[in-house]
Tab-separated table of C-alpha atoms in Angstrom:
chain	number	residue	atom	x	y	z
A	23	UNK	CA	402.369	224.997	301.017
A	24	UNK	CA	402.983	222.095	298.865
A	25	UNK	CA	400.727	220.620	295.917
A	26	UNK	CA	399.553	217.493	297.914
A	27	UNK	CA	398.600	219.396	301.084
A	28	UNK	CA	396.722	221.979	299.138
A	29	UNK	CA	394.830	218.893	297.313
A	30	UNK	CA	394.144	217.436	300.723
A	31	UNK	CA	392.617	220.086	302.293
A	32	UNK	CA	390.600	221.077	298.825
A	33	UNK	CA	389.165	217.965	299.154
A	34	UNK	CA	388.469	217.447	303.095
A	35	UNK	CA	386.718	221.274	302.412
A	36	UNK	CA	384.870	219.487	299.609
A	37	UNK	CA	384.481	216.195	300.274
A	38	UNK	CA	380.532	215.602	300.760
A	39	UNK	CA	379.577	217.315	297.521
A	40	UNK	CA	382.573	215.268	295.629
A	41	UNK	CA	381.135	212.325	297.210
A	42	UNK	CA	377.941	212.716	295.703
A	43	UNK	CA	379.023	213.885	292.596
A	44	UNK	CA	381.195	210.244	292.211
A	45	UNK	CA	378.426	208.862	293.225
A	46	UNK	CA	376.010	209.913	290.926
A	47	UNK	CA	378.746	210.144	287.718
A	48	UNK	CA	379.858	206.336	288.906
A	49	UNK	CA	376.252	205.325	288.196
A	50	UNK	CA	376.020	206.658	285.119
A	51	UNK	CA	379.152	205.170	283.756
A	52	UNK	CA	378.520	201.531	284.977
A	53	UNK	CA	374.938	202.305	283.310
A	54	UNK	CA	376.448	203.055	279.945
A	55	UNK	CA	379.689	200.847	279.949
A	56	UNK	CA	378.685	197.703	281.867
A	57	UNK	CA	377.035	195.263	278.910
A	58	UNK	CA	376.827	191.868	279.702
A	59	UNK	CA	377.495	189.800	283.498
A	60	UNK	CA	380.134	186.719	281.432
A	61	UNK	CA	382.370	189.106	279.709
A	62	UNK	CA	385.886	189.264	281.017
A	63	UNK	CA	386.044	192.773	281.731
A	64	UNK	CA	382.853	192.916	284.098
A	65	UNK	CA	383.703	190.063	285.815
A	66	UNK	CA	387.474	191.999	286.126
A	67	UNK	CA	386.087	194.983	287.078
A	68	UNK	CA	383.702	193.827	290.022
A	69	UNK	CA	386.579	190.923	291.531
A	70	UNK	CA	389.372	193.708	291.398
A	71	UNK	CA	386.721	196.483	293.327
A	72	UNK	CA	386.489	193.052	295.820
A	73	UNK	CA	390.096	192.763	296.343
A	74	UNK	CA	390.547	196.564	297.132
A	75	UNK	CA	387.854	196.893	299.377
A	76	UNK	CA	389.057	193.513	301.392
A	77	UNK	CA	392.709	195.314	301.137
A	78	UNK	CA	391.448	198.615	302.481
A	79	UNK	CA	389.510	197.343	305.198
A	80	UNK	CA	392.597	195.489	306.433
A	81	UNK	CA	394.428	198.716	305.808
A	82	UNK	CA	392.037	200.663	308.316
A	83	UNK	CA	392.150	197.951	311.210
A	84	UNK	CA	395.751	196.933	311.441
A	85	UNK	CA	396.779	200.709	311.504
A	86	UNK	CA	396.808	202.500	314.961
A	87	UNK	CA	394.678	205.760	314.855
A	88	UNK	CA	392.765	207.685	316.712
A	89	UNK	CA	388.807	209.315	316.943
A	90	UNK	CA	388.443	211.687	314.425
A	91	UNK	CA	390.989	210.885	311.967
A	92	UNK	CA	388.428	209.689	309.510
A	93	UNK	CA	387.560	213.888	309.288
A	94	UNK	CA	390.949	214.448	309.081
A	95	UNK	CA	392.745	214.743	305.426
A	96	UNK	CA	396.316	214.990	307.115
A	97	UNK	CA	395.452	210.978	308.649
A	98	UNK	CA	396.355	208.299	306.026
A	99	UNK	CA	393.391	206.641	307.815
A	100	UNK	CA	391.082	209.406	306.456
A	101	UNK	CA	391.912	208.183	302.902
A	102	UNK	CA	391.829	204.818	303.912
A	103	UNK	CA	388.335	205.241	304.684
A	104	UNK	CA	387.603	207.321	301.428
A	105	UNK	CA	389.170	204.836	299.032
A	106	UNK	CA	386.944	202.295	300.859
A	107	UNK	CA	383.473	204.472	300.363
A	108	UNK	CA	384.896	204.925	296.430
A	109	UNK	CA	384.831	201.295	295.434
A	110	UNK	CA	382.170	199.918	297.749
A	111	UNK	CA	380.261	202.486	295.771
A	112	UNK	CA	381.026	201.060	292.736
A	113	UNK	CA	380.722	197.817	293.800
A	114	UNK	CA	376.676	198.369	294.457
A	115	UNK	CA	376.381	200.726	291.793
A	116	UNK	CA	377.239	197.417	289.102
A	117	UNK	CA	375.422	195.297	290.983
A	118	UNK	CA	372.159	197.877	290.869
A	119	UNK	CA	372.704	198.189	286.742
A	120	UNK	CA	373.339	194.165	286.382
A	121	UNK	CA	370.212	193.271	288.988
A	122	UNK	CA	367.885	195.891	287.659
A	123	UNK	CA	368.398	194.639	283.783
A	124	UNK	CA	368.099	191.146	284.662
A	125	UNK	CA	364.409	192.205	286.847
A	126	UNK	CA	360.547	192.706	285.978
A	127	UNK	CA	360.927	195.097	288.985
A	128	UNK	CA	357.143	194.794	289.764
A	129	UNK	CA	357.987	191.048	290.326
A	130	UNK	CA	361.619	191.270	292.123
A	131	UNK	CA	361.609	194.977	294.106
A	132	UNK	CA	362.649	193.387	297.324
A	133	UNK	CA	365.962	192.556	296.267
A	134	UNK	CA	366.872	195.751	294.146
A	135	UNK	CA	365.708	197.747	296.876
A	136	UNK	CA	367.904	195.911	299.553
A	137	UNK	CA	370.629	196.464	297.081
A	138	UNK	CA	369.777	200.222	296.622
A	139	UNK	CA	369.547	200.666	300.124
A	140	UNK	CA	373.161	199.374	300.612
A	141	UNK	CA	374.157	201.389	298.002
A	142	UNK	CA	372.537	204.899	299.209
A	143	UNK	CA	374.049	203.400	303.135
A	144	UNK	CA	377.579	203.681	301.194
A	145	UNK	CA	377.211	207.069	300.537
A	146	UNK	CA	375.207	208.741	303.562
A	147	UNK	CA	376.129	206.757	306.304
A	148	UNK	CA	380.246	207.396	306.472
A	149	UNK	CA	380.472	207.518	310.454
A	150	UNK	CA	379.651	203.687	310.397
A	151	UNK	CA	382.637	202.963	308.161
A	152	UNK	CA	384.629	202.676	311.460
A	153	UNK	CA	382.832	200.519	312.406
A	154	UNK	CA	384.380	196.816	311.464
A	155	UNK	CA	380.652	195.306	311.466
A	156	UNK	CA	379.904	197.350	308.893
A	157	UNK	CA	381.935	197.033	307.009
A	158	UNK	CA	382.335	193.593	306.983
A	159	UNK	CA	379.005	193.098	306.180
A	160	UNK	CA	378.651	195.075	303.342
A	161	UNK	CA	381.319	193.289	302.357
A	162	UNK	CA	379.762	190.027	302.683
A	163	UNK	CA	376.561	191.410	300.384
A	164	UNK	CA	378.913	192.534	298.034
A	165	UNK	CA	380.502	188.969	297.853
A	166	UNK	CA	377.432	187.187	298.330
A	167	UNK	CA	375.652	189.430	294.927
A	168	UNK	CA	378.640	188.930	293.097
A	169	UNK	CA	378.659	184.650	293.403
A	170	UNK	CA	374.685	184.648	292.670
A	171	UNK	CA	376.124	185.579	289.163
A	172	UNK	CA	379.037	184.714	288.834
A	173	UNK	CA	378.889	180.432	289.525
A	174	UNK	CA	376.359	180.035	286.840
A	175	UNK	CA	378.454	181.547	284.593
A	176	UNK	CA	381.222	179.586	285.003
A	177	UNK	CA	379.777	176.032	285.212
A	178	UNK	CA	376.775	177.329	282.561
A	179	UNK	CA	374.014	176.107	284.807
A	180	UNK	CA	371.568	177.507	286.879
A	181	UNK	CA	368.997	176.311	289.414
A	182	UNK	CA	368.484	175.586	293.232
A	183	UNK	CA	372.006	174.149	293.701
A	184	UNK	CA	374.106	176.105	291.712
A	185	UNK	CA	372.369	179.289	293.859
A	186	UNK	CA	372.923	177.337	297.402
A	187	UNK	CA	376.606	177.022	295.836
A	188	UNK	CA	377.101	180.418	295.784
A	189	UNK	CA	376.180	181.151	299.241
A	190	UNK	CA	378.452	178.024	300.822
A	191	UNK	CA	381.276	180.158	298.545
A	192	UNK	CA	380.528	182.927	299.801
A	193	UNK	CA	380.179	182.059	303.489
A	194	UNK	CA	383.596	180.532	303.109
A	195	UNK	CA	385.424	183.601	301.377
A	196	UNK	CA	383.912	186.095	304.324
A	197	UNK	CA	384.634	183.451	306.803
A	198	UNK	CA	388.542	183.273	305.474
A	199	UNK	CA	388.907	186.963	305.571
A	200	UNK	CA	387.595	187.195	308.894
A	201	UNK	CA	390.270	184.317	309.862
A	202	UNK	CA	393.261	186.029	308.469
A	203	UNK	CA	391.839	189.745	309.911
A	204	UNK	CA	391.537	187.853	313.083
A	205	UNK	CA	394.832	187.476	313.395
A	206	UNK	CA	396.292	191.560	313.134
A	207	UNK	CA	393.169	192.884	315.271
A	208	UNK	CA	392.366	190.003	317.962
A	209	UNK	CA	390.553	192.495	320.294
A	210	UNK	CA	388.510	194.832	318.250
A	211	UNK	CA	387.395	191.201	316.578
A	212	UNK	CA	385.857	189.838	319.855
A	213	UNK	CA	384.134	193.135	320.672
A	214	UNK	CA	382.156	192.890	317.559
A	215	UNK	CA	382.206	188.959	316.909
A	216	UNK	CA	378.864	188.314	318.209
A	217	UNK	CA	377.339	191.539	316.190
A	218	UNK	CA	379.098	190.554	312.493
A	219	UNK	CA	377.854	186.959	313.150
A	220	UNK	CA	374.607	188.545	313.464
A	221	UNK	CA	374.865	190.487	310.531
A	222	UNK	CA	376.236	187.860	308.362
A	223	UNK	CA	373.632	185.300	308.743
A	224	UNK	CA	370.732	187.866	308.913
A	225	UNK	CA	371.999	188.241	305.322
A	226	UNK	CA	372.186	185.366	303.932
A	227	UNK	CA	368.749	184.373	305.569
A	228	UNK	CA	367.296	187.210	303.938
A	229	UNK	CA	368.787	186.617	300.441
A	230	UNK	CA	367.596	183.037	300.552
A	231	UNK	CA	364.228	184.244	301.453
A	232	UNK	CA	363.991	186.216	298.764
A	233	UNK	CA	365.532	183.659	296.476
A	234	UNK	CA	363.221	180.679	297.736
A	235	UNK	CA	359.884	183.160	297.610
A	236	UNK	CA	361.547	184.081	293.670
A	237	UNK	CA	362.214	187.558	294.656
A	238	UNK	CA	365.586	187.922	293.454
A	239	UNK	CA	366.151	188.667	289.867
A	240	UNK	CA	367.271	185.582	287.875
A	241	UNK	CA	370.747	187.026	287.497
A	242	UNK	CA	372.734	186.284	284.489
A	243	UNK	CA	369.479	185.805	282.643
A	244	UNK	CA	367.798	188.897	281.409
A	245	UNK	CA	364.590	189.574	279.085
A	246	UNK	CA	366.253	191.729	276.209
A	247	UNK	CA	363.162	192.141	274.961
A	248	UNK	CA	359.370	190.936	275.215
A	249	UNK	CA	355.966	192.505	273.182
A	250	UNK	CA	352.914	190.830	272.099
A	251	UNK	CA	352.044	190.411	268.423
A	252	UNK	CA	349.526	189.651	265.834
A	253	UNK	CA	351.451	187.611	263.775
A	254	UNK	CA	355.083	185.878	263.622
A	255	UNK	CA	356.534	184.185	260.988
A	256	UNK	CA	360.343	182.967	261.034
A	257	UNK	CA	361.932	184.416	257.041
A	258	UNK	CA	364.670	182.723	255.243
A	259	UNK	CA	367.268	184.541	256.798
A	260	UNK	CA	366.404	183.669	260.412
A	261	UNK	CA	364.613	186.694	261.253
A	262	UNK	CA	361.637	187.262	262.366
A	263	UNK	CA	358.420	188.828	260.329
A	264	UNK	CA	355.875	190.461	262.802
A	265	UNK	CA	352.667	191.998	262.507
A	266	UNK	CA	351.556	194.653	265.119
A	267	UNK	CA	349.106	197.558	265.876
A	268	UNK	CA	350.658	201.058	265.372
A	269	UNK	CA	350.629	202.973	268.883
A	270	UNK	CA	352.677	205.557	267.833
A	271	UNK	CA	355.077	207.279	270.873
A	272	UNK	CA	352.419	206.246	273.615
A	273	UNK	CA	353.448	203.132	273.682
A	274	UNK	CA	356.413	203.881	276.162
A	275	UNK	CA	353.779	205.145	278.397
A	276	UNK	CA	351.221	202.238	278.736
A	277	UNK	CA	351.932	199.132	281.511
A	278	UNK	CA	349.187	197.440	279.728
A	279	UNK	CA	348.901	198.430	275.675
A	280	UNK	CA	345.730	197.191	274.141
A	281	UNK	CA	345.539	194.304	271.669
A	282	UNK	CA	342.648	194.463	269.470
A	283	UNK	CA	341.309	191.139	268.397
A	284	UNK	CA	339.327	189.262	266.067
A	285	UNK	CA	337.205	186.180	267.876
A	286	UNK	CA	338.967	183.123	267.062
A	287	UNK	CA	342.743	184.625	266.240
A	288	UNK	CA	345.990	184.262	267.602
A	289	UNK	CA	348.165	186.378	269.445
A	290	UNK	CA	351.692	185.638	269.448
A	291	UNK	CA	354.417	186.451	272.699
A	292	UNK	CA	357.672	187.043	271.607
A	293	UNK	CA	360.677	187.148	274.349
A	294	UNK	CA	364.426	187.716	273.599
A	295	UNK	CA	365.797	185.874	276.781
A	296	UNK	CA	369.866	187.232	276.826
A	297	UNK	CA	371.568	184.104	278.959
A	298	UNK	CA	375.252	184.007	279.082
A	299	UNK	CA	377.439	181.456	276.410
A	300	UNK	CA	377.095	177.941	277.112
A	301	UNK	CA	374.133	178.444	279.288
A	302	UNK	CA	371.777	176.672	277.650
A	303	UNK	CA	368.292	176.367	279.540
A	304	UNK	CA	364.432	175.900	279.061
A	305	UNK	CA	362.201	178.700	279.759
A	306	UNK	CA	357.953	179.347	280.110
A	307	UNK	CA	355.595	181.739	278.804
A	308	UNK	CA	353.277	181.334	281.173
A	309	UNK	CA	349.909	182.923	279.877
A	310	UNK	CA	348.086	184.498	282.374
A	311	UNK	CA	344.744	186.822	282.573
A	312	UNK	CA	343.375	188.152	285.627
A	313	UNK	CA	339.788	187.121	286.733
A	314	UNK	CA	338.135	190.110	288.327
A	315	UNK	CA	335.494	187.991	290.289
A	316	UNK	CA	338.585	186.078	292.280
A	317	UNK	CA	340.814	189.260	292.075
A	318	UNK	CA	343.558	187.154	291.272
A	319	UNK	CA	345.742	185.784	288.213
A	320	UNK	CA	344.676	182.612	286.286
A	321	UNK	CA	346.798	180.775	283.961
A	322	UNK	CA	345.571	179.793	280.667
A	323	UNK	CA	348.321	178.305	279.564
A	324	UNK	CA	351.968	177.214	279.670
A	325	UNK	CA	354.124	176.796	276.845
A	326	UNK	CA	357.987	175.430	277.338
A	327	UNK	CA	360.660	176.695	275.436
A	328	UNK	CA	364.636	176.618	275.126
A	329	UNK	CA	367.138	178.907	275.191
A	330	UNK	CA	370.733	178.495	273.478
A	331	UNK	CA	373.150	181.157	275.417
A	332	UNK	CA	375.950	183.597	273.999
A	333	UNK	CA	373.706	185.933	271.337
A	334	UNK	CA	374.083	189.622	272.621
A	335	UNK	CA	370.161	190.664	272.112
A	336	UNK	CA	369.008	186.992	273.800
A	337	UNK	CA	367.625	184.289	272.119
A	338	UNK	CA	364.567	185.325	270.030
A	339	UNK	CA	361.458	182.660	270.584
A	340	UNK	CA	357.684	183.133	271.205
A	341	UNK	CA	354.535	181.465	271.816
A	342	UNK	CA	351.284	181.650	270.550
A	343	UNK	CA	347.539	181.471	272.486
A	344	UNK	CA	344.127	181.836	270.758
A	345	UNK	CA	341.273	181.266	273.297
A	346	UNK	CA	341.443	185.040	274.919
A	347	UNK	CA	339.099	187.051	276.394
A	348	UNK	CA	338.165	190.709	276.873
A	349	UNK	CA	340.527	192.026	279.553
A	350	UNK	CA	343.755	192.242	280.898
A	351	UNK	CA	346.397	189.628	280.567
A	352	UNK	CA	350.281	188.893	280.758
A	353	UNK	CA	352.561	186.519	279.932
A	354	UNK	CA	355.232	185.324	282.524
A	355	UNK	CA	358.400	184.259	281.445
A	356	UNK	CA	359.847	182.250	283.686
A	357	UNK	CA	362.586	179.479	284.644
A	358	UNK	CA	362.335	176.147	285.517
A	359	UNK	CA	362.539	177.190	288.876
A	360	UNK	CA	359.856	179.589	288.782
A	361	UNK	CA	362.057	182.932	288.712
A	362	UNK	CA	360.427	185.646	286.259
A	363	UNK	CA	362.884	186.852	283.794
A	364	UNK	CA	360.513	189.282	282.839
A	365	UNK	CA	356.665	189.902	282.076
A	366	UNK	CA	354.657	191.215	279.053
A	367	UNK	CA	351.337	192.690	280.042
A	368	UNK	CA	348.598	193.688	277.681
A	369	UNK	CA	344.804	194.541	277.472
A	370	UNK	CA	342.476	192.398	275.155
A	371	UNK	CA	340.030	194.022	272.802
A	372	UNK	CA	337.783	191.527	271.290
A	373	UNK	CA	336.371	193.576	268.123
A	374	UNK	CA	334.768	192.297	265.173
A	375	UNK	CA	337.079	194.911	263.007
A	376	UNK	CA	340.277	193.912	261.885
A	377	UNK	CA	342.554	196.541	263.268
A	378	UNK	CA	345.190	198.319	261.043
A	379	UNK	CA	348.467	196.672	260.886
A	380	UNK	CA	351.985	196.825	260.305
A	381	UNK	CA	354.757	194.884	259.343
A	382	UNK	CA	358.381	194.693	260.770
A	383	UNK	CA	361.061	191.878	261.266
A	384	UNK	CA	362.991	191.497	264.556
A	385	UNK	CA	366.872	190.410	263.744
């Protein structure tokens, strides 16, 4: 018995807990590897995983085979179908790490989970990748995350039109494939026309939903960093100098840490807002605390800011806001549009004790 037909039937003996284990290990590595949306080698990475998942999806219609060669590792179409699984994976697994940096994920859940769903679909539901709908509409989500990106990148802008952009680009890149698959697999096409037209425009309906109801993370903008202090003070060197309360370790643990404050202070927000280079913008803290009485959020105030893109750990601003009372509050930062790049929650104290404070600077 040969080398390859040993490896073949290793792997159709082996091939769910494989699966999972690329799964799982694929994660990981776009996790750890995958650093910013406008470098060259993401945006490399995600278009060539597009090209071979178009190509293998062409591969798997235009060949004649028959039920049950998907199970079978002797079938070129079995492979076929396994190549396809590989990269889709990967596809969702970059958008997941790019979506979920780029997300307060209290504020813009929807979204990530429609794009974890996909991605845990991928790996779980295999008997459907026969199925050209699909496919084909996995496909589409996979174009249609990848362009919600990618445009503002390239013409450094973001906003209402430069997101309706991406979806006419995207409409017309799954609309061309269709066309040119149309023409190897006429019939299987017109049994499943009227479902993939379904499909596709339940899709984009949904994603502009989300987008319109600011659900969807404001992808290529991310918050690199946001925390609320007691003093800031720009140094000679362009630093930062802050002054903060020492929590120690349980600081990772608390949604809400508590500020204590003097009557009549300031407390200062300071966001590192990560926008690719040449994307220049204007952003909001929007200062928020929530009224118990109303059960709902009130804003205090609203203070507008820019943003110069290209720095690697975001553009380092902040705002200030002294008229704040006892209880919880956050500040919002937002777009122009009203997307929330991220959110920095925190209790207020009001104490007549100065608390005990630290210095640092934030380069």
């Amino acid at each position: 018995m040969s080398f390859f037909r040993k490896t073949r039937i290793w792997y159709g003996r082996y091939e769910r807990p494989i699966s999972s284990f690329s799964l799982v290990f694929g994660f990981v590595f776009d996790a750890v590897t995958l650093k910013r949306v406008d470098t060259l080698w993401e945006i490399f990475w995600i278009l060539s995983h597009i090209v071979i998942v178009g190509i293998f999806i062409i591969l798997i219609h235009i060949k004649d085979n028959e039920i049950g060669d998907e199970k079978n590792p002797s079938k070129a179409h079995f492979w076929y179908v396994n190549i396809l699984q590989f990269f889709f994976g990967g596809l969702l697994s970059t958008y997941l790490v790019f979506y979920f940096r780029s997300s307060d994920i209290f504020a813009t859940w929807p979204f990530v989970l429609l794009l974890a769903l996909a991605f845990m679909a991928n790996e779980s539901l295999k008997r459907h990748y026969i199925r050209f709908s699909f496919q084909i509409s996995l496909f589409f989500l996979s174009i249609y995350s990848f362009a919600i990106f990618l445009v503002p990148v390239l013409l450094h802008k973001i906003g209402t039109q430069i997101f309706l952009l991406s979806g006419i680009i995207s409409l017309a890149i799954i609309i061309l494939f269709i066309l040119v698959l149309h023409h190897y697999i006429k019939d299987e096409f017109k049994e499943s026309k009227r479902m993939i037209s379904l499909l596709i425009i339940g899709i984009f309906i949904i994603i502009n939903l989300l987008y319109f109801t600011n659900l969807i993370p404001p992808i290529p903008l991310s918050l690199k960093e946001g925390s609320i202090y007691h003093s800031i003070q720009k140094n000679l060197e362009g630093n930062y100098d802050i002054t903060k309360e020492n929590y120690g370790w349980k600081e990772f643990f608390n949604l809400y840490k508590n500020i204590n404050k003097i009557p009549g202070t300031a407390i200062y927000a300071y966001s590192a807002v990560f926008s690719p280079k040449d994307l220049n913008l204007t952003i909001f803290h929007e200062w928020q605390y929530y009224n118990k009485t109303q059960k709902k959020w009130i804003t205090g105030s609203v203070v507008r800011l820019p943003v110069i893109g290209g720095r690697d750990g975001g553009f380092r601003t902040y705002s200030m806001h002294s008229n704040l009372s006892n209880g919880r509050w956050r500040v919002n930062v937002k777009t122009e549009s009203g997307q929330i790049i991220g959110r920095i929650r925190f209790n207020i104290l009001l104490s007549e004790i100065e608390p005990i404070l630290m210095t640092g600077v934030k380069k």
